[in-house]
Amino acid sequence: MNYTQARSFTYKLFAPRLGGRLGVAFDWAIMGLIVINISAVLLETVDPFAAAYGRALYLIEFVSVITFTIEYVAHIWSITETRSYARPIWGRVRFMCTPLMIVDLLAILPFYLAGIF
């Protein structure tokens, strides 16, 4: 698979209507991971759970945020497959400024900011 084919495949993966069964499965997997991540973050706030399972809960959060980050970057990388975002730099910048991408960024950013500060 060459660069263009990989980008096209990745773009279709993010669009379940284009990606077929694999796209739908990927979409459901991401939604499931979101639920698992939220559950882990919430359980970390309950002292008995945090004391007993803190390390495992953090590992779940870590793995899911890394997965979401890879998904975020791959989505930006592959968006140039559409006409409306076809320009390599400005298309991607415009896409990053869409509401859904801003929400995605705001979902992963606190994890990294907490690690920095």
mmCIF file of C-alpha atoms in Angstrom:
data_model
loop_
_atom_site.group_PDB
_atom_site.id
_atom_site.type_symbol
_atom_site.label_atom_id
_atom_site.label_comp_id
_atom_site.label_asym_id
_atom_site.label_seq_id
_atom_site.Cartn_x
_atom_site.Cartn_y
_atom_site.Cartn_z
ATOM 1 C CA MET A 1 0.000 0.000 0.000
ATOM 2 C CA ASN A 2 1.511 3.338 -1.023
ATOM 3 C CA TYR A 3 1.137 6.708 0.715
ATOM 4 C CA THR A 4 -1.935 7.826 -1.259
ATOM 5 C CA GLN A 5 -3.690 4.493 -0.817
ATOM 6 C CA ALA A 6 -2.963 4.516 2.915
ATOM 7 C CA ARG A 7 -4.360 8.037 3.273
ATOM 8 C CA SER A 8 -7.466 7.111 1.272
ATOM 9 C CA PHE A 9 -7.988 3.964 3.350
ATOM 10 C CA THR A 10 -7.601 5.958 6.566
ATOM 11 C CA TYR A 11 -10.067 8.597 5.384
ATOM 12 C CA LYS A 12 -12.652 5.948 4.516
ATOM 13 C CA LEU A 13 -12.138 4.318 7.895
ATOM 14 C CA PHE A 14 -13.284 7.542 9.581
ATOM 15 C CA ALA A 15 -16.409 7.727 7.397
ATOM 16 C CA PRO A 16 -18.502 4.624 8.177
ATOM 17 C CA ARG A 17 -20.700 5.218 5.134
ATOM 18 C CA LEU A 18 -17.566 4.980 2.960
ATOM 19 C CA GLY A 19 -15.554 2.482 4.985
ATOM 20 C CA GLY A 20 -18.126 -0.286 4.943
ATOM 21 C CA ARG A 21 -18.161 -2.819 7.750
ATOM 22 C CA LEU A 22 -14.640 -1.978 8.854
ATOM 23 C CA GLY A 23 -15.548 1.719 9.128
ATOM 24 C CA VAL A 24 -18.646 0.902 11.168
ATOM 25 C CA ALA A 25 -16.645 -1.437 13.415
ATOM 26 C CA PHE A 26 -13.992 1.245 13.907
ATOM 27 C CA ASP A 27 -16.679 3.800 14.765
ATOM 28 C CA TRP A 28 -18.215 1.462 17.358
ATOM 29 C CA ALA A 29 -14.795 0.625 18.797
ATOM 30 C CA ILE A 30 -14.006 4.320 19.304
ATOM 31 C CA MET A 31 -17.408 4.883 20.933
ATOM 32 C CA GLY A 32 -16.798 1.909 23.233
ATOM 33 C CA LEU A 33 -13.365 3.226 24.147
ATOM 34 C CA ILE A 34 -14.922 6.605 24.974
ATOM 35 C CA VAL A 35 -17.339 4.926 27.390
ATOM 36 C CA ILE A 36 -14.520 2.910 28.977
ATOM 37 C CA ASN A 37 -12.344 6.024 29.299
ATOM 38 C CA ILE A 38 -15.109 8.081 30.907
ATOM 39 C CA SER A 39 -15.862 5.239 33.317
ATOM 40 C CA ALA A 40 -12.189 4.952 34.304
ATOM 41 C CA VAL A 41 -11.874 8.706 34.836
ATOM 42 C CA LEU A 42 -15.022 8.764 36.959
ATOM 43 C CA LEU A 43 -13.913 5.769 39.033
ATOM 44 C CA GLU A 44 -10.580 7.497 39.700
ATOM 45 C CA THR A 45 -12.517 10.163 41.599
ATOM 46 C CA VAL A 46 -13.969 7.599 44.036
ATOM 47 C CA ASP A 47 -11.383 7.088 46.771
ATOM 48 C CA PRO A 48 -11.932 3.352 47.428
ATOM 49 C CA PHE A 49 -11.709 2.568 43.700
ATOM 50 C CA ALA A 50 -8.739 4.859 43.225
ATOM 51 C CA ALA A 51 -6.920 3.224 46.132
ATOM 52 C CA ALA A 52 -7.637 -0.320 44.948
ATOM 53 C CA TYR A 53 -7.437 0.099 41.174
ATOM 54 C CA GLY A 54 -5.692 3.437 40.621
ATOM 55 C CA ARG A 55 -2.863 2.006 38.547
ATOM 56 C CA ALA A 56 -5.192 0.016 36.271
ATOM 57 C CA LEU A 57 -7.554 2.960 35.864
ATOM 58 C CA TYR A 58 -4.664 5.229 34.917
ATOM 59 C CA LEU A 59 -3.423 2.643 32.422
ATOM 60 C CA ILE A 60 -6.883 2.529 30.820
ATOM 61 C CA GLU A 61 -6.901 6.320 30.614
ATOM 62 C CA PHE A 62 -3.369 6.413 29.214
ATOM 63 C CA VAL A 63 -4.019 3.823 26.496
ATOM 64 C CA SER A 64 -7.308 5.406 25.489
ATOM 65 C CA VAL A 65 -5.859 8.928 25.270
ATOM 66 C CA ILE A 66 -2.966 7.648 23.155
ATOM 67 C CA THR A 67 -5.503 5.896 20.900
ATOM 68 C CA PHE A 68 -7.607 9.080 20.656
ATOM 69 C CA THR A 69 -4.479 11.078 19.840
ATOM 70 C CA ILE A 70 -3.517 8.697 17.043
ATOM 71 C CA GLU A 71 -7.072 8.873 15.731
ATOM 72 C CA TYR A 72 -7.032 12.693 15.891
ATOM 73 C CA VAL A 73 -3.730 12.969 14.002
ATOM 74 C CA ALA A 74 -4.743 10.331 11.442
ATOM 75 C CA HIS A 75 -8.028 12.122 10.844
ATOM 76 C CA ILE A 76 -6.197 15.397 10.164
ATOM 77 C CA TRP A 77 -3.667 13.626 7.950
ATOM 78 C CA SER A 78 -6.323 11.887 5.836
ATOM 79 C CA ILE A 79 -8.832 14.743 5.478
ATOM 80 C CA THR A 80 -7.157 16.006 2.309
ATOM 81 C CA GLU A 81 -8.968 13.175 0.517
ATOM 82 C CA THR A 82 -12.090 15.372 0.430
ATOM 83 C CA ARG A 83 -12.503 18.268 -1.976
ATOM 84 C CA SER A 84 -13.463 20.791 0.673
ATOM 85 C CA TYR A 85 -10.217 20.176 2.598
ATOM 86 C CA ALA A 86 -7.949 19.155 -0.293
ATOM 87 C CA ARG A 87 -5.278 21.836 0.205
ATOM 88 C CA PRO A 88 -2.476 20.187 2.207
ATOM 89 C CA ILE A 89 -1.927 22.931 4.789
ATOM 90 C CA TRP A 90 -4.947 25.226 4.758
ATOM 91 C CA GLY A 91 -7.369 22.353 4.269
ATOM 92 C CA ARG A 92 -6.054 20.672 7.378
ATOM 93 C CA VAL A 93 -6.023 23.929 9.365
ATOM 94 C CA ARG A 94 -9.638 24.614 8.349
ATOM 95 C CA PHE A 95 -10.578 21.071 9.328
ATOM 96 C CA MET A 96 -8.877 21.426 12.711
ATOM 97 C CA CYS A 97 -11.042 24.505 13.339
ATOM 98 C CA THR A 98 -14.324 22.627 12.858
ATOM 99 C CA PRO A 99 -16.407 22.155 16.019
ATOM 100 C CA LEU A 100 -15.983 18.365 16.188
ATOM 101 C CA MET A 101 -12.215 18.554 15.868
ATOM 102 C CA ILE A 102 -12.048 21.264 18.525
ATOM 103 C CA VAL A 103 -14.082 19.019 20.838
ATOM 104 C CA ASP A 104 -11.722 16.122 20.101
ATOM 105 C CA LEU A 105 -8.714 18.299 20.887
ATOM 106 C CA LEU A 106 -10.311 19.532 24.110
ATOM 107 C CA ALA A 107 -10.958 15.906 25.095
ATOM 108 C CA ILE A 108 -7.301 14.867 24.841
ATOM 109 C CA LEU A 109 -5.554 18.098 25.771
ATOM 110 C CA PRO A 110 -6.161 17.961 29.565
ATOM 111 C CA PHE A 111 -4.330 14.645 29.800
ATOM 112 C CA TYR A 112 -1.211 16.142 28.224
ATOM 113 C CA LEU A 113 -1.472 19.419 30.115
ATOM 114 C CA ALA A 114 -1.739 17.530 33.415
ATOM 115 C CA GLY A 115 1.422 15.633 32.485
ATOM 116 C CA ILE A 116 3.274 18.855 31.685
ATOM 117 C CA PHE A 117 2.161 20.757 34.769
#
